[in-house]
Amino acid sequence: MTDTYPTAPPSEDPRAKLLAVRAEVGKAVVGQESAVMGLVIGLISRGHVLLEGVPGTAKTLLVRSLAAALAIDTKRVQFTPDLMPGDITGSLVYDPNSGDFSFRAGPVFTNLLLADEINRTPPKTQAALLEAMEERQVSVDGQPRPLPAPFLVAATQNPVEYEGTYPLPEAQLDRFLLKIELGLPPREDEVAVLARHAAGFDPRDLAAAGLRAVAGPADLLAAAEAVRRVSVAPEVGAYIVDIARATRQSPSLSLGVSPRGATALLATSRGWAWLNGRGFVTPDDVKALAHATLAHRLRLRPEAELDGVSVAAVLSSAVASVPVPR
């Protein structure tokens, strides 16, 4: 995502409130503006966000801080190797008094689900989120049960090279609207982190850090409706399709961007345009969100990996090869 971020307008409209969320999160998390804006885009674009980084890069703190800045229901699931699908979705429980089975809702029935270290649980449990993420419902005993709105899965994961991880399958990755990598902070940010801790900052007590709710469910739903009204010129739509098709033709990739990936780029570009105060999408919006939206949907060929080729480089080459509409 771009290093230039929109600023909040003076009025108290939904956009102003959502941009104010960034300032609130900044009371607990130093830097990581791209991740904050990615989470906001996920919320207003009806998508889900995957945060990847080595341990200790504030992935969980970032999502907890976002939840504190939003007056929405939030639940957290710590993904472990022994976690079962019913632990997430809920299950039927026998009531000996009535002799009937009743449904006990799992933590997925919330507005913001923090799926912490999602790649530390086996694929069977990871797959329990597929229906919830795509259909926004959970089926138990053949009966669909709708999830509340808004609904966002904010998942964190360690890089797949780390011990005890299970790589997310392509079908699961494809359901994440955005994947944002949280790298190690620059020196000045790390100095600021230590200064905060030296001054008494406790990451387990966000209220003491001064975080407060500055937006709520009504603002998120109003923003999502406004984002859907952002116009996309036919030329810009064709530009997105051509980028997707360019990845499919790359000799370095065994898996390019699917049509779902193209629609995801359309959605994130709309959200970014709206946050910037525009009612239309530009090619620059598409470029700004291309890597965060598309990179995790691509797979390198083994020979390309051996040659040291990166997904980011291949995607940059594909985007550069497509003429920009004027």
XYZ file of C-alpha atoms in Angstrom:
326
model
C 0.000 0.000 0.000
C 1.041 3.581 -0.548
C 3.004 5.526 2.084
C 0.641 8.502 1.687
C -2.446 8.126 3.838
C -5.681 10.140 3.769
C -6.394 12.559 6.590
C -9.688 12.907 8.401
C -12.028 15.692 7.242
C -13.351 18.070 9.905
C -16.949 16.801 9.765
C -18.118 13.839 11.823
C -19.126 11.651 8.874
C -18.313 7.911 8.772
C -15.096 8.545 6.835
C -13.859 10.979 9.464
C -14.599 8.513 12.235
C -12.869 5.632 10.494
C -9.806 7.725 9.732
C -9.759 8.723 13.398
C -9.405 5.033 14.217
C -5.843 5.209 12.924
C -4.952 7.863 15.499
C -6.501 5.807 18.293
C -4.591 2.670 17.297
C -1.435 4.791 17.209
C -1.769 5.298 20.967
C -0.796 1.659 21.404
C 1.020 0.676 18.200
C 3.924 2.670 16.785
C 3.918 2.849 12.990
C 2.129 0.087 11.013
C -0.130 2.617 9.247
C -0.452 0.304 6.254
C -1.767 -2.481 8.461
C -4.256 -0.170 10.175
C -5.585 1.148 6.875
C -5.729 -2.396 5.511
C -7.903 -3.489 8.424
C -10.180 -0.480 7.916
C -10.466 -1.277 4.200
C -11.336 -4.864 5.107
C -14.126 -3.661 7.389
C -15.697 -1.310 4.850
C -15.201 -3.660 1.885
C -16.809 -6.684 3.564
C -13.553 -8.621 3.446
C -11.055 -10.263 5.771
C -7.430 -9.477 6.541
C -4.416 -11.714 7.152
C -1.494 -10.213 9.085
C 1.834 -12.020 8.755
C 5.006 -11.313 10.675
C 7.611 -12.846 12.945
C 6.729 -13.068 16.645
C 6.891 -9.770 18.471
C 5.835 -7.413 15.663
C 2.570 -6.345 17.391
C 0.181 -8.340 15.202
C -2.159 -9.262 18.036
C -1.784 -5.869 19.735
C -2.729 -4.186 16.469
C -6.021 -6.073 16.171
C -6.818 -5.621 19.864
C -6.189 -1.895 19.518
C -8.465 -1.733 16.478
C -11.186 -3.487 18.463
C -10.765 -0.974 21.286
C -11.190 1.904 18.825
C -14.427 0.416 17.475
C -17.573 -0.080 19.556
C -18.213 -3.541 18.112
C -18.398 -7.028 19.578
C -15.005 -8.747 19.486
C -13.837 -12.256 20.276
C -10.432 -13.878 20.165
C -9.535 -17.489 19.347
C -6.016 -18.747 20.008
C -5.426 -21.326 17.277
C -3.597 -24.393 18.592
C -2.897 -27.877 17.168
C -5.718 -29.414 19.244
C -8.389 -26.846 18.327
C -11.507 -28.447 16.809
C -13.905 -26.918 14.216
C -16.746 -26.868 16.749
C -14.594 -24.768 19.063
C -14.907 -21.983 16.480
C -18.348 -22.392 14.919
C -20.260 -23.779 17.885
C -22.081 -27.097 18.262
C -25.269 -28.810 19.345
C -25.426 -29.467 23.085
C -27.782 -31.956 24.702
C -30.057 -30.544 27.396
C -30.972 -33.359 29.832
C -33.838 -31.318 31.269
C -35.701 -30.890 27.992
C -34.287 -33.911 26.198
C -33.496 -31.727 23.172
C -30.338 -30.516 21.501
C -29.734 -26.756 21.522
C -27.162 -24.794 19.565
C -24.375 -23.181 21.525
C -22.814 -20.447 19.396
C -19.045 -20.397 19.019
C -16.791 -17.331 19.049
C -17.260 -16.830 15.293
C -20.606 -15.189 16.097
C -19.160 -11.725 16.581
C -18.312 -8.597 14.580
C -14.526 -8.852 14.765
C -12.954 -12.289 15.174
C -9.264 -12.275 16.049
C -7.942 -15.590 14.730
C -4.601 -15.548 16.492
C -1.803 -17.613 14.913
C -4.224 -19.225 12.488
C -1.518 -21.344 10.872
C -0.744 -23.206 14.103
C -3.868 -25.358 13.763
C -4.365 -28.206 11.243
C -6.147 -27.606 7.902
C -9.366 -29.296 9.085
C -9.875 -26.599 11.712
C -8.694 -23.837 9.386
C -11.401 -24.956 6.952
C -14.066 -24.333 9.591
C -13.787 -20.646 8.745
C -14.315 -21.057 4.990
C -18.119 -20.863 5.028
C -18.129 -18.099 7.637
C -15.715 -15.953 5.630
C -17.383 -16.432 2.269
C -21.096 -16.862 3.065
C -21.174 -15.009 6.418
C -23.044 -17.883 7.942
C -22.328 -21.133 9.750
C -24.120 -24.409 9.013
C -24.555 -26.768 11.963
C -26.618 -29.938 11.559
C -27.675 -28.742 8.111
C -29.148 -25.474 9.377
C -27.513 -22.204 8.251
C -27.077 -19.610 10.969
C -26.277 -16.060 9.824
C -23.398 -14.141 11.375
C -23.836 -10.585 12.661
C -23.030 -7.592 10.480
C -20.438 -6.240 10.139
C -18.225 -9.330 10.270
C -14.455 -9.400 9.847
C -11.883 -12.113 10.424
C -8.562 -10.529 11.334
C -6.102 -13.418 11.343
C -2.467 -13.382 12.385
C 0.167 -15.883 11.370
C 3.879 -16.462 11.659
C 5.856 -17.054 8.451
C 5.394 -20.616 7.231
C 9.090 -21.351 7.675
C 8.642 -21.278 11.472
C 8.379 -24.569 13.371
C 4.897 -25.826 14.217
C 3.032 -24.055 11.412
C 0.594 -25.416 8.827
C 0.558 -23.470 5.537
C -2.899 -22.136 4.738
C -4.398 -23.874 1.677
C -5.001 -21.823 -1.453
C -8.786 -21.869 -0.936
C -8.353 -20.343 2.520
C -5.830 -17.721 1.404
C -8.083 -16.710 -1.478
C -10.811 -15.744 0.978
C -8.642 -13.116 2.605
C -9.243 -9.793 0.920
C -5.829 -8.517 1.990
C -2.613 -9.970 3.290
C -0.364 -7.484 5.036
C 3.183 -8.295 6.068
C 4.411 -6.668 9.253
C 8.174 -6.386 9.094
C 10.582 -5.355 11.804
C 10.187 -1.649 12.591
C 12.740 0.993 11.574
C 15.158 2.160 14.272
C 13.236 5.329 15.154
C 9.992 3.386 15.655
C 11.729 0.807 17.823
C 13.237 3.578 19.945
C 9.728 5.053 20.334
C 8.377 1.639 21.414
C 11.004 1.314 24.117
C 10.361 4.885 25.270
C 6.663 4.083 25.711
C 7.410 0.967 27.718
C 9.930 2.867 29.839
C 7.175 5.403 30.559
C 4.889 2.655 31.853
C 2.915 1.515 28.788
C 1.224 -1.839 29.398
C 0.027 -3.589 26.190
C -2.390 -5.635 28.313
C -4.186 -2.492 29.511
C -5.262 -0.517 26.465
C -7.683 1.614 28.458
C -4.757 2.993 30.457
C -3.116 3.979 27.172
C -6.111 6.235 26.467
C -7.734 4.195 23.695
C -11.433 4.893 23.282
C -14.108 3.901 20.786
C -14.383 6.499 18.019
C -16.612 4.548 15.592
C -19.255 1.861 15.779
C -21.307 -0.629 13.765
C -23.539 2.070 12.258
C -20.485 3.923 10.936
C -19.055 0.738 9.442
C -22.314 -0.191 7.718
C -22.781 3.359 6.405
C -19.209 3.347 5.114
C -19.696 -0.030 3.412
C -22.787 1.319 1.661
C -20.895 4.424 0.551
C -18.021 2.324 -0.780
C -20.440 0.327 -2.934
C -21.505 3.585 -4.559
C -17.950 4.449 -5.655
C -17.965 4.350 -9.451
C -15.538 2.353 -11.568
C -15.020 3.388 -15.180
C -15.037 0.547 -17.733
C -11.415 1.351 -18.569
C -10.373 0.932 -14.937
C -12.304 -2.336 -14.673
C -10.528 -3.592 -17.793
C -7.205 -2.477 -16.270
C -7.833 -4.694 -13.228
C -8.734 -7.656 -15.450
C -5.605 -7.159 -17.563
C -3.409 -7.188 -14.433
C -5.031 -10.455 -13.329
C -4.552 -11.980 -16.770
C -0.913 -10.828 -16.879
C -0.182 -12.883 -13.752
C -1.747 -15.966 -15.348
C 0.586 -15.596 -18.326
C 3.749 -15.201 -16.258
C 6.221 -18.069 -16.839
C 7.347 -17.759 -13.210
C 3.940 -18.552 -11.736
C 2.072 -21.838 -11.469
C -1.017 -20.052 -10.132
C -2.122 -16.585 -11.180
C -4.897 -14.308 -9.978
C -8.386 -15.815 -10.207
C -11.541 -13.868 -11.102
C -12.231 -13.683 -7.347
C -8.860 -11.985 -6.943
C -9.797 -9.427 -9.598
C -13.059 -8.634 -7.804
C -11.103 -8.341 -4.556
C -8.806 -5.751 -6.135
C -11.884 -3.883 -7.342
C -13.283 -3.886 -3.782
C -10.087 -2.707 -2.096
C -9.527 -0.011 -4.733
C -13.028 1.286 -4.085
C -12.398 1.367 -0.348
C -9.104 3.227 -0.794
C -10.716 5.753 -3.156
C -13.534 6.395 -0.661
C -11.109 6.879 2.212
C -9.331 9.447 0.056
C -12.607 11.326 -0.417
C -13.237 10.373 -4.040
C -16.354 8.874 -5.565
C -14.455 7.122 -8.357
C -11.517 4.716 -8.695
C -8.292 5.722 -10.428
C -5.505 3.487 -11.783
C -3.329 4.777 -8.932
C -5.823 3.306 -6.447
C -5.485 -0.044 -8.198
C -1.677 0.117 -8.089
C -1.681 1.127 -4.419
C -3.656 -1.974 -3.380
C -2.383 -4.489 -5.953
C 0.338 -6.095 -3.843
C -1.634 -6.376 -0.587
C -4.655 -7.762 -2.472
C -3.036 -10.091 -4.992
C 0.381 -11.314 -3.812
C -0.947 -14.008 -1.464
C -3.033 -15.483 -4.305
C 0.028 -16.257 -6.445
C 2.215 -19.382 -6.467
C 5.739 -19.538 -7.860
C 6.935 -22.412 -10.000
C 9.587 -24.540 -8.231
C 12.243 -23.553 -10.755
C 11.504 -19.865 -10.175
C 11.896 -20.361 -6.418
C 15.243 -22.051 -6.978
C 16.323 -19.055 -9.039
C 15.502 -16.740 -6.137
C 12.534 -15.079 -7.841
C 10.045 -13.449 -5.457
C 6.270 -13.168 -5.768
C 6.533 -9.417 -5.190
C 8.928 -9.003 -8.125
C 6.746 -11.075 -10.447
C 3.638 -9.108 -9.483
C 5.418 -5.780 -9.948
C 6.515 -6.916 -13.414
C 2.950 -7.976 -14.283
C 1.488 -4.641 -13.149
C 4.167 -2.719 -15.072
C 3.432 -4.686 -18.245
C -0.195 -3.509 -18.399
C -0.787 -0.130 -20.082
C -2.352 2.400 -17.708
C -5.673 3.744 -19.009
C -5.824 7.496 -19.533
